[in-house]
Each structure stands twice: as structure tokens, then as C-alpha cells.
CSV table of C-alpha atoms in Angstrom, one decimal:
chain,number,residue,atom,x,y,z
A,1,MET,CA,-23.2,-14.8,-0.2
A,2,LYS,CA,-24.9,-12.5,3.0
A,3,PHE,CA,-26.0,-16.0,5.6
A,4,SER,CA,-21.3,-16.5,4.3
A,5,GLN,CA,-20.7,-13.1,5.0
A,6,ILE,CA,-22.9,-12.9,8.6
A,7,ILE,CA,-20.6,-16.1,9.7
A,8,PHE,CA,-17.2,-14.8,8.5
A,9,PHE,CA,-18.4,-11.2,10.9
A,10,ILE,CA,-19.6,-14.0,13.5
A,11,CYS,CA,-16.6,-15.8,12.9
A,12,MET,CA,-13.7,-12.7,13.4
A,13,LEU,CA,-15.5,-11.6,16.0
A,14,PHE,CA,-15.8,-14.8,18.8
A,15,VAL,CA,-13.1,-17.1,16.8
A,16,SER,CA,-9.2,-16.9,16.3
A,17,ALA,CA,-6.7,-19.8,15.8
A,18,CYS,CA,-4.7,-20.6,18.1
A,19,ILE,CA,-0.9,-20.1,16.5
A,20,ALA,CA,2.3,-19.9,17.9
A,21,THR,CA,3.6,-15.6,16.5
A,22,LYS,CA,5.8,-15.4,19.1
A,23,ASN,CA,10.3,-16.9,20.3
A,24,LYS,CA,9.6,-17.4,23.8
A,25,LYS,CA,13.7,-17.1,23.7
A,26,TYR,CA,14.0,-14.3,21.5
A,27,SER,CA,16.7,-10.8,21.1
A,28,PHE,CA,16.1,-7.9,18.2
A,29,ASN,CA,17.2,-9.5,15.1
A,30,LYS,CA,19.1,-12.8,16.1
A,31,LYS,CA,20.3,-15.1,14.1
A,32,TYR,CA,18.9,-18.4,13.3
A,33,ALA,CA,20.5,-21.7,12.7
A,34,ALA,CA,21.2,-22.9,8.5
A,35,SER,CA,18.4,-26.0,9.4
A,36,LYS,CA,16.4,-23.7,10.6
A,37,ILE,CA,15.8,-20.8,7.4
A,38,LYS,CA,15.9,-24.2,5.1
A,39,ASP,CA,13.0,-25.0,7.2
A,40,ASP,CA,11.4,-22.2,7.4
A,41,ILE,CA,12.0,-21.3,3.4
A,42,SER,CA,10.6,-25.1,2.2
A,43,LEU,CA,7.3,-24.9,4.3
A,44,LEU,CA,6.0,-21.7,2.9
A,45,LYS,CA,6.6,-22.9,-0.6
A,46,LYS,CA,4.8,-26.0,0.5
A,47,ILE,CA,2.1,-22.9,1.5
A,48,LEU,CA,1.7,-20.1,-1.5
A,49,GLU,CA,1.6,-24.1,-3.9
A,50,ALA,CA,-1.9,-25.2,-2.1
A,51,ASN,CA,-3.2,-21.3,-1.0
A,52,HIS,CA,-1.8,-19.1,-3.6
A,53,PRO,CA,-4.3,-18.5,-6.4
A,54,SER,CA,-2.2,-17.0,-9.3
A,55,LEU,CA,1.1,-17.9,-8.2
A,56,TYR,CA,2.0,-18.1,-11.8
A,57,TRP,CA,0.3,-15.6,-13.4
A,58,TYR,CA,3.5,-14.0,-14.2
A,59,THR,CA,6.6,-15.9,-13.1
A,60,SER,CA,5.9,-19.5,-15.0
A,61,LYS,CA,6.0,-22.4,-11.9
A,62,ASP,CA,10.2,-24.5,-13.1
A,63,SER,CA,11.4,-20.2,-12.9
A,64,LEU,CA,10.2,-20.9,-9.5
A,65,ASP,CA,10.9,-23.7,-8.6
A,66,LYS,CA,14.8,-22.8,-9.4
A,67,LEU,CA,14.1,-19.3,-6.8
A,68,PHE,CA,13.2,-21.8,-4.1
A,69,GLU,CA,15.9,-24.5,-4.3
A,70,THR,CA,18.9,-21.6,-5.3
A,71,ALA,CA,17.2,-19.8,-1.9
A,72,ILE,CA,17.9,-22.9,-0.4
A,73,ASN,CA,20.6,-24.5,-1.7
A,74,SER,CA,22.6,-20.4,-1.1
A,75,THR,CA,21.6,-21.1,3.1
A,76,THR,CA,24.6,-23.0,4.4
A,77,ASP,CA,25.1,-20.7,7.3
A,78,SER,CA,22.7,-18.4,10.0
A,79,LEU,CA,21.3,-15.8,9.2
A,80,THR,CA,20.1,-13.4,10.7
A,81,GLU,CA,16.0,-12.0,10.6
A,82,ILE,CA,17.0,-8.9,8.8
A,83,GLN,CA,18.2,-11.9,6.0
A,84,VAL,CA,15.8,-14.1,6.1
A,85,ARG,CA,13.9,-11.6,5.6
A,86,ASN,CA,15.2,-10.1,2.7
A,87,LYS,CA,16.1,-13.8,1.2
A,88,ILE,CA,12.4,-14.7,1.4
A,89,ALA,CA,10.5,-11.2,-0.2
A,90,TYR,CA,13.1,-11.7,-3.1
A,91,ILE,CA,11.4,-14.9,-4.3
A,92,THR,CA,8.2,-13.9,-3.4
A,93,SER,CA,8.9,-10.4,-5.2
A,94,LYS,CA,9.5,-12.9,-8.4
A,95,ILE,CA,5.7,-13.5,-7.9
A,96,ASN,CA,4.7,-9.7,-8.6
A,97,CYS,CA,1.8,-10.7,-6.5
A,98,GLY,CA,1.7,-7.1,-4.0
A,99,HIS,CA,-0.5,-8.8,-1.9
A,100,THR,CA,2.5,-11.2,-1.1
A,101,SER,CA,4.2,-9.5,0.8
A,102,VAL,CA,7.0,-10.3,3.9
A,103,ARG,CA,6.7,-8.6,6.7
A,104,PHE,CA,9.3,-9.4,9.6
A,105,SER,CA,8.4,-10.6,12.9
A,106,LYS,CA,5.8,-9.5,15.0
A,107,GLN,CA,8.4,-10.1,18.3
A,108,PHE,CA,10.8,-7.5,15.7
A,109,THR,CA,8.4,-4.7,15.0
A,110,ASP,CA,7.7,-4.4,18.5
A,111,LEU,CA,11.0,-4.3,19.7
A,112,SER,CA,12.1,-2.4,16.2
A,113,ASN,CA,10.8,1.3,18.5
A,114,LYS,CA,13.2,0.8,21.6
A,115,ASN,CA,16.9,-0.2,19.5
A,116,LYS,CA,17.2,2.9,17.4
A,117,TYR,CA,20.8,2.9,15.7
A,118,PRO,CA,21.2,5.5,13.1
A,119,GLN,CA,19.5,6.1,9.7
A,120,PHE,CA,20.3,7.5,6.5
A,121,PRO,CA,20.6,11.0,7.4
A,122,LEU,CA,17.7,12.5,4.5
A,123,ASN,CA,13.9,10.7,3.1
A,124,LEU,CA,13.9,10.8,-0.9
A,125,LYS,CA,11.9,11.2,-3.4
A,126,VAL,CA,12.3,8.2,-5.1
A,127,TRP,CA,10.8,7.3,-9.4
A,128,LYS,CA,12.6,5.8,-12.2
A,129,ASP,CA,16.5,6.2,-12.3
A,130,SER,CA,15.6,9.7,-10.0
A,131,MET,CA,16.2,10.8,-6.3
A,132,ILE,CA,14.9,14.0,-4.9
A,133,VAL,CA,15.6,15.4,-1.2
A,134,LEU,CA,12.3,15.7,0.5
A,135,SER,CA,13.1,17.0,3.9
A,136,ARG,CA,16.6,16.4,6.3
A,137,TYR,CA,17.8,15.3,9.4
A,138,ASN,CA,19.6,17.9,10.0
A,139,ILE,CA,17.8,21.0,10.4
A,140,ASN,CA,21.0,22.9,10.1
A,141,ASP,CA,22.3,21.4,6.8
A,142,SER,CA,22.3,24.3,4.5
A,143,ILE,CA,23.7,22.3,1.3
A,144,LEU,CA,20.5,19.8,0.7
A,145,LYS,CA,18.2,21.6,0.8
A,146,ARG,CA,14.4,19.9,-0.9
A,147,GLY,CA,14.4,20.0,-4.4
A,148,THR,CA,18.2,18.8,-4.3
A,149,ILE,CA,19.1,16.1,-6.7
A,150,ILE,CA,21.0,13.0,-5.5
A,151,THR,CA,22.5,11.2,-7.4
A,152,SER,CA,24.9,8.5,-5.8
A,153,ILE,CA,25.1,7.5,-2.5
A,154,ASN,CA,28.6,6.1,-0.8
A,155,ASP,CA,29.2,5.6,-4.4
A,156,LEU,CA,27.5,3.4,-5.7
A,157,LYS,CA,24.7,5.6,-8.6
A,158,ASN,CA,21.2,6.4,-8.0
A,159,LYS,CA,19.9,2.3,-10.7
A,160,GLU,CA,22.2,0.3,-8.7
A,161,ILE,CA,21.1,1.2,-5.1
A,162,ILE,CA,17.5,1.6,-6.7
A,163,ASP,CA,17.4,-1.5,-8.5
A,164,SER,CA,19.7,-3.4,-5.1
A,165,ILE,CA,16.3,-2.9,-3.3
A,166,PHE,CA,13.5,-3.7,-5.5
A,167,GLN,CA,14.0,-6.8,-5.0
A,168,ILE,CA,12.1,-7.3,-2.2
A,169,ILE,CA,9.8,-5.3,-2.6
A,170,ALA,CA,5.9,-7.3,-4.1
A,171,SER,CA,4.5,-5.7,-7.2
A,172,ASP,CA,1.8,-6.0,-9.0
A,173,GLY,CA,2.6,-7.4,-12.7
A,174,TYR,CA,5.4,-5.7,-14.1
A,175,GLY,CA,4.9,-2.3,-12.7
A,176,ILE,CA,7.2,-0.9,-10.8
A,177,ASN,CA,5.9,2.5,-9.5
A,178,PHE,CA,3.9,1.1,-7.3
A,179,LYS,CA,8.3,0.3,-5.5
A,180,ASN,CA,8.6,3.8,-7.2
A,181,GLN,CA,6.4,4.9,-4.0
A,182,LEU,CA,7.1,2.5,-1.3
A,183,LEU,CA,10.5,3.7,-1.7
A,184,SER,CA,9.9,7.6,-1.5
A,185,ASN,CA,7.0,6.4,1.8
A,186,ASN,CA,10.5,5.2,4.1
A,187,PHE,CA,13.5,5.7,2.2
A,188,ASN,CA,15.4,5.0,5.5
A,189,ALA,CA,14.1,2.3,6.5
A,190,TRP,CA,15.0,0.3,3.4
A,191,TYR,CA,18.3,1.5,2.3
A,192,LYS,CA,19.5,0.2,6.4
A,193,THR,CA,17.8,-3.1,5.2
A,194,ILE,CA,19.6,-3.7,2.4
A,195,PHE,CA,22.9,-1.7,2.5
A,196,GLY,CA,23.0,-1.1,5.8
A,197,ILE,CA,23.6,1.8,7.8
A,198,ASP,CA,27.1,4.1,8.1
A,199,SER,CA,27.9,6.7,10.7
A,200,VAL,CA,29.0,8.2,6.9
A,201,PHE,CA,27.8,8.9,3.8
A,202,LYS,CA,29.6,10.5,0.5
A,203,ILE,CA,26.4,11.8,-1.2
A,204,THR,CA,26.6,13.3,-4.7
A,205,TYR,CA,24.0,15.4,-5.3
A,206,LEU,CA,23.2,18.6,-8.3
A,207,ASP,CA,23.9,22.1,-7.3
A,208,SER,CA,22.4,25.3,-8.4
A,209,ILE,CA,23.7,24.5,-11.2
A,210,LYS,CA,23.5,21.3,-12.2
A,211,ASN,CA,27.1,20.8,-11.2
A,212,GLU,CA,27.9,17.5,-9.9
A,213,GLN,CA,29.1,17.9,-6.3
A,214,SER,CA,29.6,16.1,-3.3
A,215,ILE,CA,29.4,16.1,0.6
A,216,SER,CA,30.0,13.7,3.3
A,217,VAL,CA,27.0,14.2,6.4
A,218,ASN,CA,26.7,12.0,9.0
A,219,SER,CA,24.5,9.0,9.7
A,220,PHE,CA,21.2,10.7,11.9
A,221,THR,CA,20.1,9.1,15.7
A,222,GLU,CA,16.4,9.6,17.2
A,223,LYS,CA,17.1,11.0,20.0
A,224,ILE,CA,14.9,11.9,23.2
A,225,ASP,CA,16.8,14.1,26.3
A,226,THR,CA,14.7,14.4,29.6
A,227,SER,CA,18.0,16.1,31.1
A,228,LYS,CA,16.5,18.8,31.7
A,229,ILE,CA,13.0,18.7,32.9
A,230,LYS,CA,11.5,19.1,35.9
A,231,THR,CA,9.4,15.8,36.4
A,232,ASP,CA,7.3,17.5,38.2
A,233,SER,CA,6.8,19.4,34.9
A,234,LEU,CA,7.5,16.6,32.6
A,235,LYS,CA,4.3,15.0,34.4
A,236,ILE,CA,2.7,17.9,33.8
A,237,LEU,CA,3.2,18.0,30.0
A,238,LEU,CA,2.5,14.3,29.7
A,239,LYS,CA,-1.4,14.5,31.3
A,240,GLU,CA,-2.5,18.1,29.3
A,241,SER,CA,-1.5,16.2,25.9
A,242,THR,CA,-3.3,13.5,26.6
A,243,LYS,CA,-6.3,16.2,27.8
A,244,ILE,CA,-6.5,16.8,23.5
A,245,SER,CA,-5.4,14.0,22.2
A,246,LYS,CA,-8.4,12.4,23.7
A,247,LYS,CA,-10.1,15.1,22.0
A,248,GLU,CA,-8.7,16.0,19.3
A,249,ASN,CA,-5.8,13.3,18.4
A,250,LYS,CA,-9.3,11.2,17.4
A,251,LYS,CA,-10.9,14.0,15.4
A,252,ASN,CA,-8.0,14.7,13.1
A,253,LYS,CA,-7.1,10.5,13.3
A,254,ILE,CA,-10.5,10.7,11.2
A,255,LEU,CA,-9.5,13.1,9.3
A,256,SER,CA,-6.2,11.7,8.6
A,257,TYR,CA,-8.7,9.4,6.2
A,258,ARG,CA,-10.5,11.6,4.5
A,259,SER,CA,-11.6,14.7,4.2
A,260,LEU,CA,-13.2,17.1,1.8
A,261,ASN,CA,-13.0,21.0,1.2
A,262,ILE,CA,-14.4,23.1,-1.4
A,263,ASP,CA,-13.5,25.5,-3.7
A,264,SER,CA,-16.8,27.7,-4.4
A,265,SER,CA,-14.8,29.5,-6.6
A,266,ILE,CA,-14.1,27.0,-9.2
A,267,ASN,CA,-16.9,25.4,-8.3
A,268,THR,CA,-15.5,22.7,-7.6
A,269,ALA,CA,-15.1,19.6,-4.0
A,270,PHE,CA,-12.3,18.3,-2.9
A,271,ILE,CA,-11.9,14.2,-1.9
A,272,ARG,CA,-8.6,13.2,0.3
A,273,LEU,CA,-9.7,9.9,0.0
A,274,ALA,CA,-6.1,7.8,2.7
A,275,THR,CA,-8.3,4.8,2.8
A,276,PHE,CA,-11.3,2.0,2.1
A,277,SER,CA,-11.0,0.5,5.7
A,278,LYS,CA,-11.1,3.8,8.3
A,279,GLY,CA,-11.7,7.0,8.6
A,280,ARG,CA,-16.6,5.7,9.3
A,281,LEU,CA,-17.2,6.3,5.8
A,282,ARG,CA,-20.3,5.2,4.6
A,283,LYS,CA,-21.3,8.5,6.9
A,284,PHE,CA,-18.7,10.4,6.0
A,285,PHE,CA,-20.4,9.5,2.2
A,286,ARG,CA,-23.7,10.0,2.7
A,287,GLN,CA,-23.2,13.5,3.7
A,288,SER,CA,-19.8,14.2,1.3
A,289,PHE,CA,-22.5,13.7,-1.8
A,290,LYS,CA,-25.0,15.3,0.3
A,291,THR,CA,-23.0,19.0,0.8
A,292,ILE,CA,-22.1,18.3,-3.2
A,293,GLN,CA,-25.9,18.5,-3.8
A,294,ASP,CA,-27.2,21.0,-2.1
A,295,LYS,CA,-24.5,23.4,-3.0
A,296,ASN,CA,-24.5,22.5,-6.9
A,297,ILE,CA,-21.7,21.7,-7.3
A,298,LYS,CA,-20.0,20.8,-11.1
A,299,ASN,CA,-16.5,19.2,-10.5
A,300,LEU,CA,-15.0,17.1,-8.0
A,301,VAL,CA,-11.5,15.8,-7.3
A,302,ILE,CA,-11.3,12.7,-5.8
A,303,ASP,CA,-7.7,11.8,-4.7
A,304,LEU,CA,-6.4,8.9,-3.8
A,305,ARG,CA,-2.1,9.0,-4.2
A,306,GLU,CA,-2.5,8.0,-0.8
A,307,ASN,CA,-5.4,5.4,-0.7
A,308,GLY,CA,-3.6,1.2,-1.0
A,309,GLY,CA,-7.1,0.4,-0.5
A,310,GLY,CA,-8.9,-1.4,1.8
A,311,SER,CA,-12.8,-2.7,1.7
A,312,VAL,CA,-14.1,-4.2,-1.3
A,313,GLU,CA,-17.5,-3.0,-0.3
A,314,LYS,CA,-17.6,0.8,0.6
A,315,ASN,CA,-14.8,1.4,-2.2
A,316,VAL,CA,-18.5,-0.5,-3.8
A,317,LEU,CA,-19.9,2.2,-1.9
A,318,LEU,CA,-18.5,5.2,-3.7
A,319,THR,CA,-17.9,4.0,-7.0
A,320,LYS,CA,-23.1,4.3,-6.7
A,321,TYR,CA,-22.0,7.8,-6.3
A,322,LEU,CA,-21.1,7.6,-9.0
A,323,LYS,CA,-20.8,5.5,-11.7
A,324,ASP,CA,-24.0,6.5,-13.9
A,325,THR,CA,-24.4,2.1,-15.8
A,326,ALA,CA,-24.2,-1.0,-13.4
A,327,PHE,CA,-21.2,-2.8,-12.7
A,328,LYS,CA,-19.8,-5.9,-10.3
A,329,ILE,CA,-16.3,-6.5,-8.8
A,330,GLY,CA,-15.0,-8.5,-11.3
A,331,ASP,CA,-15.2,-12.0,-14.3
A,332,THR,CA,-13.2,-13.8,-11.3
A,333,ILE,CA,-13.7,-14.0,-7.9
A,334,ALA,CA,-11.3,-17.4,-7.5
A,335,ALA,CA,-9.4,-19.7,-5.1
A,336,ARG,CA,-7.3,-22.0,-5.6
A,337,SER,CA,-8.9,-24.2,-2.9
A,338,ARG,CA,-10.9,-24.0,0.7
A,339,SER,CA,-9.2,-26.5,2.4
A,340,PHE,CA,-6.7,-24.6,4.4
A,341,ASN,CA,-3.2,-27.2,3.9
A,342,PHE,CA,-1.4,-26.1,6.3
A,343,GLY,CA,-3.9,-24.3,8.4
A,344,LYS,CA,-1.7,-24.2,11.7
A,345,HIS,CA,0.4,-22.0,9.5
A,346,ILE,CA,-2.3,-20.2,8.5
A,347,GLN,CA,-2.5,-16.2,11.4
A,348,GLY,CA,-6.7,-16.9,12.0
A,349,TRP,CA,-7.7,-19.5,9.1
A,350,LEU,CA,-10.9,-20.8,11.0
A,351,PRO,CA,-12.8,-17.5,10.4
A,352,TYR,CA,-12.2,-17.3,6.9
A,353,TRP,CA,-11.9,-20.6,6.4
A,354,PHE,CA,-16.0,-20.9,7.4
A,355,VAL,CA,-16.6,-17.6,4.6
A,356,MET,CA,-15.1,-19.7,1.9
A,357,GLN,CA,-17.3,-23.0,3.0
A,358,PHE,CA,-20.7,-21.2,2.6
A,359,GLY,CA,-18.8,-18.3,0.0
A,360,THR,CA,-17.6,-20.4,-2.7
A,361,LYS,CA,-19.1,-23.5,-5.9
A,362,LYS,CA,-16.2,-24.8,-6.9
A,363,MET,CA,-16.5,-24.8,-11.0
A,364,ASN,CA,-15.7,-27.3,-13.9
A,365,ASP,CA,-12.2,-25.4,-13.9
A,366,GLY,CA,-11.6,-27.3,-10.0
A,367,LEU,CA,-11.5,-23.5,-8.5
A,368,TYR,CA,-13.5,-21.9,-5.7
A,369,HIS,CA,-15.4,-19.2,-7.5
A,370,ASN,CA,-17.7,-16.6,-4.8
A,371,ARG,CA,-20.4,-16.8,-7.8
A,372,TYR,CA,-22.5,-13.5,-6.6
A,373,TYR,CA,-19.7,-11.2,-6.7
A,374,GLU,CA,-18.7,-12.9,-9.8
A,375,ASN,CA,-22.3,-12.5,-11.2
A,376,HIS,CA,-23.5,-9.5,-9.7
A,377,TYR,CA,-24.6,-5.8,-11.4
A,378,PHE,CA,-25.1,-3.2,-7.6
A,379,ASN,CA,-26.7,-0.4,-8.8
A,380,PRO,CA,-25.9,3.0,-9.2
A,381,LYS,CA,-27.5,5.8,-6.4
A,382,ILE,CA,-30.1,7.6,-7.9
A,383,LYS,CA,-30.0,9.8,-4.3
A,384,ASN,CA,-27.6,12.4,-4.7
A,385,HIS,CA,-25.5,10.9,-7.3
A,386,PHE,CA,-23.1,13.4,-9.1
A,387,ASN,CA,-23.1,13.8,-12.9
A,388,GLY,CA,-20.7,17.1,-13.0
A,389,LYS,CA,-16.8,16.5,-14.0
A,390,ILE,CA,-15.0,14.0,-12.1
A,391,PHE,CA,-10.8,14.3,-11.8
A,392,ILE,CA,-9.7,11.3,-10.2
A,393,VAL,CA,-6.1,11.3,-8.7
A,394,GLN,CA,-3.5,8.7,-8.1
A,395,GLY,CA,-0.2,7.3,-8.1
A,396,GLY,CA,1.4,4.7,-7.2
A,397,TYR,CA,0.4,3.9,-3.8
A,398,THR,CA,-3.2,3.6,-5.5
A,399,PHE,CA,-3.6,0.2,-4.7
A,400,SER,CA,-5.7,-2.8,-4.6
A,401,ALA,CA,-9.5,-1.1,-3.7
A,402,ALA,CA,-8.6,1.5,-4.7
A,403,THR,CA,-7.4,0.2,-7.8
A,404,MET,CA,-10.4,-1.3,-9.0
A,405,PHE,CA,-12.7,2.4,-7.9
A,406,ALA,CA,-10.6,3.7,-10.7
A,407,SER,CA,-10.5,1.4,-12.8
A,408,SER,CA,-14.3,0.4,-12.8
A,409,LEU,CA,-14.7,4.4,-13.6
A,410,LYS,CA,-11.7,4.3,-16.2
A,411,ASN,CA,-13.2,5.6,-19.5
A,412,GLN,CA,-16.2,7.1,-17.9
A,413,LYS,CA,-17.5,9.4,-20.5
A,414,ASN,CA,-17.3,12.3,-17.0
A,415,VAL,CA,-14.2,10.8,-15.6
A,416,THR,CA,-11.0,12.1,-15.7
A,417,ILE,CA,-8.2,10.4,-15.0
A,418,VAL,CA,-5.0,12.3,-13.9
A,419,GLY,CA,-1.4,11.6,-12.3
A,420,GLU,CA,0.7,8.7,-12.8
A,421,GLU,CA,0.2,4.6,-13.3
A,422,SER,CA,-1.7,3.1,-10.3
A,423,GLY,CA,0.7,1.1,-8.0
A,424,GLY,CA,-2.7,-2.0,-8.6
A,425,ALA,CA,-3.1,-3.9,-11.1
A,426,PHE,CA,-5.7,-2.5,-14.1
A,427,TYR,CA,-6.3,-6.2,-14.7
A,428,GLY,CA,-6.5,-7.8,-11.6
A,429,ASN,CA,-5.1,-9.2,-8.3
A,430,SER,CA,-5.5,-11.4,-5.9
A,431,ALA,CA,-6.4,-9.9,-2.9
A,432,MET,CA,-10.0,-10.5,-1.0
A,433,LEU,CA,-9.2,-12.4,1.9
A,434,ILE,CA,-5.2,-11.7,2.9
A,435,PRO,CA,-4.7,-13.5,5.9
A,436,ASN,CA,-0.6,-14.2,7.6
A,437,ILE,CA,2.1,-17.4,6.9
A,438,ILE,CA,3.7,-17.0,9.8
A,439,LEU,CA,6.7,-19.1,9.1
A,440,PRO,CA,8.1,-21.2,12.6
A,441,ASN,CA,10.7,-20.5,14.0
A,442,THR,CA,11.8,-17.3,12.1
A,443,LYS,CA,7.5,-15.9,12.9
A,444,LEU,CA,8.5,-13.8,9.3
A,445,ARG,CA,5.0,-13.3,8.5
A,446,VAL,CA,4.4,-14.0,4.9
A,447,ARG,CA,0.8,-12.6,3.6
A,448,LEU,CA,-1.5,-15.0,1.7
A,449,PRO,CA,-4.2,-13.6,-0.4
A,450,LEU,CA,-6.9,-16.3,-0.8
A,451,PHE,CA,-8.5,-15.2,-4.1
A,452,LYS,CA,-7.0,-14.5,-7.4
A,453,LEU,CA,-9.8,-10.9,-8.8
A,454,VAL,CA,-10.0,-10.6,-12.1
A,455,MET,CA,-11.8,-7.4,-12.8
A,456,ASN,CA,-12.1,-6.8,-16.8
A,457,LYS,CA,-10.6,-11.0,-18.9
A,458,ASP,CA,-9.9,-8.8,-21.6
A,459,ARG,CA,-8.3,-6.4,-20.7
A,460,GLN,CA,-4.5,-7.1,-20.8
A,461,LYS,CA,-2.9,-8.2,-17.8
A,462,GLY,CA,0.6,-6.3,-16.2
A,463,ASN,CA,0.4,-2.7,-15.5
A,464,GLY,CA,-1.2,-0.5,-13.9
A,465,ILE,CA,-4.4,1.8,-14.6
A,466,ILE,CA,-2.6,4.7,-17.5
A,467,PRO,CA,-4.0,8.0,-17.1
A,468,ASP,CA,-5.6,10.2,-19.4
A,469,ILE,CA,-3.6,13.5,-17.8
A,470,GLU,CA,-0.2,11.4,-16.7
A,471,ILE,CA,1.9,14.1,-14.1
A,472,GLN,CA,5.3,12.7,-13.5
A,473,PRO,CA,7.2,14.0,-9.7
A,474,SER,CA,9.7,16.4,-10.7
A,475,SER,CA,12.6,17.8,-9.0
A,476,ASP,CA,11.0,21.8,-9.2
A,477,ALA,CA,7.8,21.1,-8.3
A,478,ILE,CA,9.1,19.6,-5.1
A,479,ARG,CA,11.1,22.4,-4.4
A,480,ASN,CA,9.0,24.7,-4.8
A,481,GLY,CA,5.7,22.7,-3.3
A,482,VAL,CA,3.8,22.9,-6.4
A,483,ASP,CA,1.1,19.6,-6.5
A,484,LEU,CA,1.7,19.1,-10.4
A,485,LYS,CA,-1.5,17.1,-10.1
A,486,LEU,CA,-3.7,19.4,-8.7
A,487,GLU,CA,-2.9,22.6,-9.9
A,488,THR,CA,-2.9,21.0,-13.6
A,489,ILE,CA,-6.8,20.3,-12.8
A,490,LYS,CA,-7.7,23.5,-11.2
A,491,LYS,CA,-6.5,24.7,-14.7
A,492,ILE,CA,-8.3,22.6,-16.6
A,493,ILE,CA,-11.5,22.9,-14.6
A,494,LYS,CA,-11.0,27.8,-14.8
A,495,GLU,CA,-11.0,26.9,-18.9
A,496,GLN,CA,-13.8,24.5,-18.6
A,497,ASN,CA,-15.6,27.4,-16.5
A,498,ILE,CA,-14.7,30.2,-18.8
A,499,SER,CA,-15.3,28.7,-22.4
A,500,SER,CA,-18.6,27.1,-20.5
A,501,ARG,CA,-19.8,30.4,-19.7
A,502,ILE,CA,-18.9,32.4,-23.1
A,503,GLN,CA,-20.8,29.4,-24.9
């Protein structure tokens, strides 16, 4: 496996597959002929059947075939890129694999910021059938403040809106918490993708005494007005901001990925980890656990609510500091094929091909297994290993490698998981290596996980990690800016500290 890893990184540095990702004549959100759309959908079906490792985990082949057939037969006229993307995303969402998602073409994404269209005027937090105002673009709006409960938009009830958008969001298994969080992260974009945009929105909400009221709110269009700024002044301003960004933006960017804070009053360290990929994590972990050891910290809170995953290697590294027994990645890590059928439509396929050749072995089940990760047990670190109380905070966006990390520590005697059901599945997922399929006509990008990962074959398939202490969102907490999950953990630690002193 070590040799294959070397091969992989050499290939990633020096080799890339040549694949057309752009249309030479492109207009933003252009329409595509029905025949071209049908060809893309038919090709996608073939690529998924040839390469996706767990295509039928949750949906039968007959059902999935029917979805593709319906999509093709219902395409009788030209469609915009948004419409095509929705049509394909509807199919892929039924695979119930959070890594098999559909993205707009690169050109659409590059031009979207330049094509400013009106937006829905509120940012909303979504869970179950609830929609709560997080912020508003019109700062002069004195009614729809943070924490306001929304009950309908343009006469559509919350459930109708949420269910419609959920039809095009991919997630692991049967859980919907990942969808809740994705929708909350960018409600405006998801709403516009399904319902389009209006100049005025009729919004129904609950007032302070829980009576339903209605209000009309204008859409919001982002504008940058520099007409009153002299050109020379603007240049100076930009120059100064560049100076600041070189010195501080780099530091701020790293801090956005991870941070360590210590509350000595309750003898607790708080690690916020937004990714397992960026932020110089190896150094951060080493320094953080040395600091925790030097200060004799007894409680550790690891906040994974923003963590959508990343590097398996960094996940393993962090686990080593906390796990009290040897552990492995999973029971099964296997690919359907290593020949890369339809490779010319898979972006950067060659480096992945090398990894598959040198890092997998065909077994009796006909699949290509990564035997190293299936069989190798990682030992906990001895130096600066943390043995105190551990609290893991998770939510709907806790996904992929973050779920792997939390699941490996679940049920350890000194670990308590707090929050909501994780977005990533507890049983396993399809991931590890995830290139993009580039559909030749529309250039839509469909993520293609190459390995199925069964973390533990004895776990029930279908749901995320259920927390030991479940704490759902609250409109009152949002309104008052209270972090219920962290406040609950602090309360538990304080009570434990009092109890230990009495004893």
C-alpha cells in the first residue's frame, strides 16, 4: 500500500487526463437539445453501472433503471442547464449516496458570480418541517428578525418546499439530516434552483404571540456601488487590503479550518475542526495535544458540526490521540472495477487507475479490495495521548471522514457524542477516491466514488450516528444566539467537576 501511495502522489503531481470540461460556445444557463440531454443521461447510467461500487445498496436495479428510463422518455424538448441538472440530480439522489452528487458545469459555476440574479431575501435554518430566519439581506426589515418562524413562502407550506428541494439532494442512506444542513447552508441557491425567483415574496410567519401573519418582501440583488469612490482612492484601498490579506488572510484562512481554545475555569479544551483536509492538521494535532498534556486538561470537546470530511490519513491520525484500543478503517474497502470503463469521461482517471492497479486485489466476491486498510490495525499514540473525558459535537454536516472518526470512538467509555444524527452513515459509505464524471454534451459534473467502505458489517445500514445526548435546533436558541450543544456540554462538565470535588 505504501508503494501505491507513492505512485498515487507522483501521478497527481505529474499526470492528468485530458478531458474537455468546457463548451467552446457557451452562454450562461444555455439550453441543450433533447437529443443531447438523452445521450448524457444514457451515458451516465452506463458509467455508474460499470464503476459505482454500491449502486444498489438502497435502491434496486429495477427501480433505478426505471428512473433513468423515465428521465430519458420525459425529455422531449430543450432544457436549460439548471433544468438538466435537476433532472439528473433527481435520479442520483435515489442512489442514497452522499458522494454521488451533481454539480453544474465549470463554466456555469465560473460565470454564476458575474450573472447576479435576484435572490430569496432570507437565510433560513431548516430541520424537519421547520424554517427559522437566521439573517435577512434587508437590514431595515424590522419584522423578519433572527429566530422568526416561517410557515410558508408564496402559499407553499414548509413541508412542500423542503420535500421538493430534498428530491435533488444526495445523502447517505435514509437519513435526512445532511439534507437539512446543506439546505440551511445555502437556502437561497437551493430555493432558486427548484422554484426560480420572484420580484416579491409572500412570506407567512409566526409573530411574538405565535399568531400567523403575512408580509410581502422584495427579492434581493447584490450590487457593488463604487460610483462615489474616486479611482485613485479605490486603488489605494485595494492596495492596502492586499497588504493586509497577505499577512492576515492566510492566518485567518487556517483558523477557519481548525482552532484550539482552552477554558481553564472548567479545565476544558475546545477543538473546532471544520475539515480533515486543510489547515496543516498534522502540526496542529501535535501542538494541540502537547498543550493539552502540558496544561493537564481533563476534558476535551471536539466540534465536528462544520466537518464534511476529507483525508482518511488525518482522520486516522486524530483517532490515534484518542482511541484506547487498536483500530482499523473498515471491514470492507472494495471497488467494482479497476479498468475504468468509459475512462475518457472521468476527469483525472489515470492517477486513480494507478492506485487501483497497485493498491487493490481481486477477491472471491469479484470485487477489488484494498487489503491494507481492511486488515491493518492502527495503534493509539503513547506520547500526548488524551485519556480524559471526550465530548464529540456532531450535526447534519458531519459527513464522510468526520463520520468515520466519530463512529470509531462511539461507545468508548470516556466518549460522549452530543448533537444531532450525523449526515454520514454509521454503517459505511462510498468514497475514498472520488473523481468527476464530465458529461460530454452539458459538461455537468457528477461525482463518482470508487470504493464502498463498510466500517463495521455488524452495524445497521441506513442511518447516521445517533448521538448519546440528542439536542435539536431551537428557534429560541437561534433568536438569542445560544449554542445549546456547547452549553449542555459545559453544564455537564461543571456538574462533574463539582461531583469529583465532593467525593
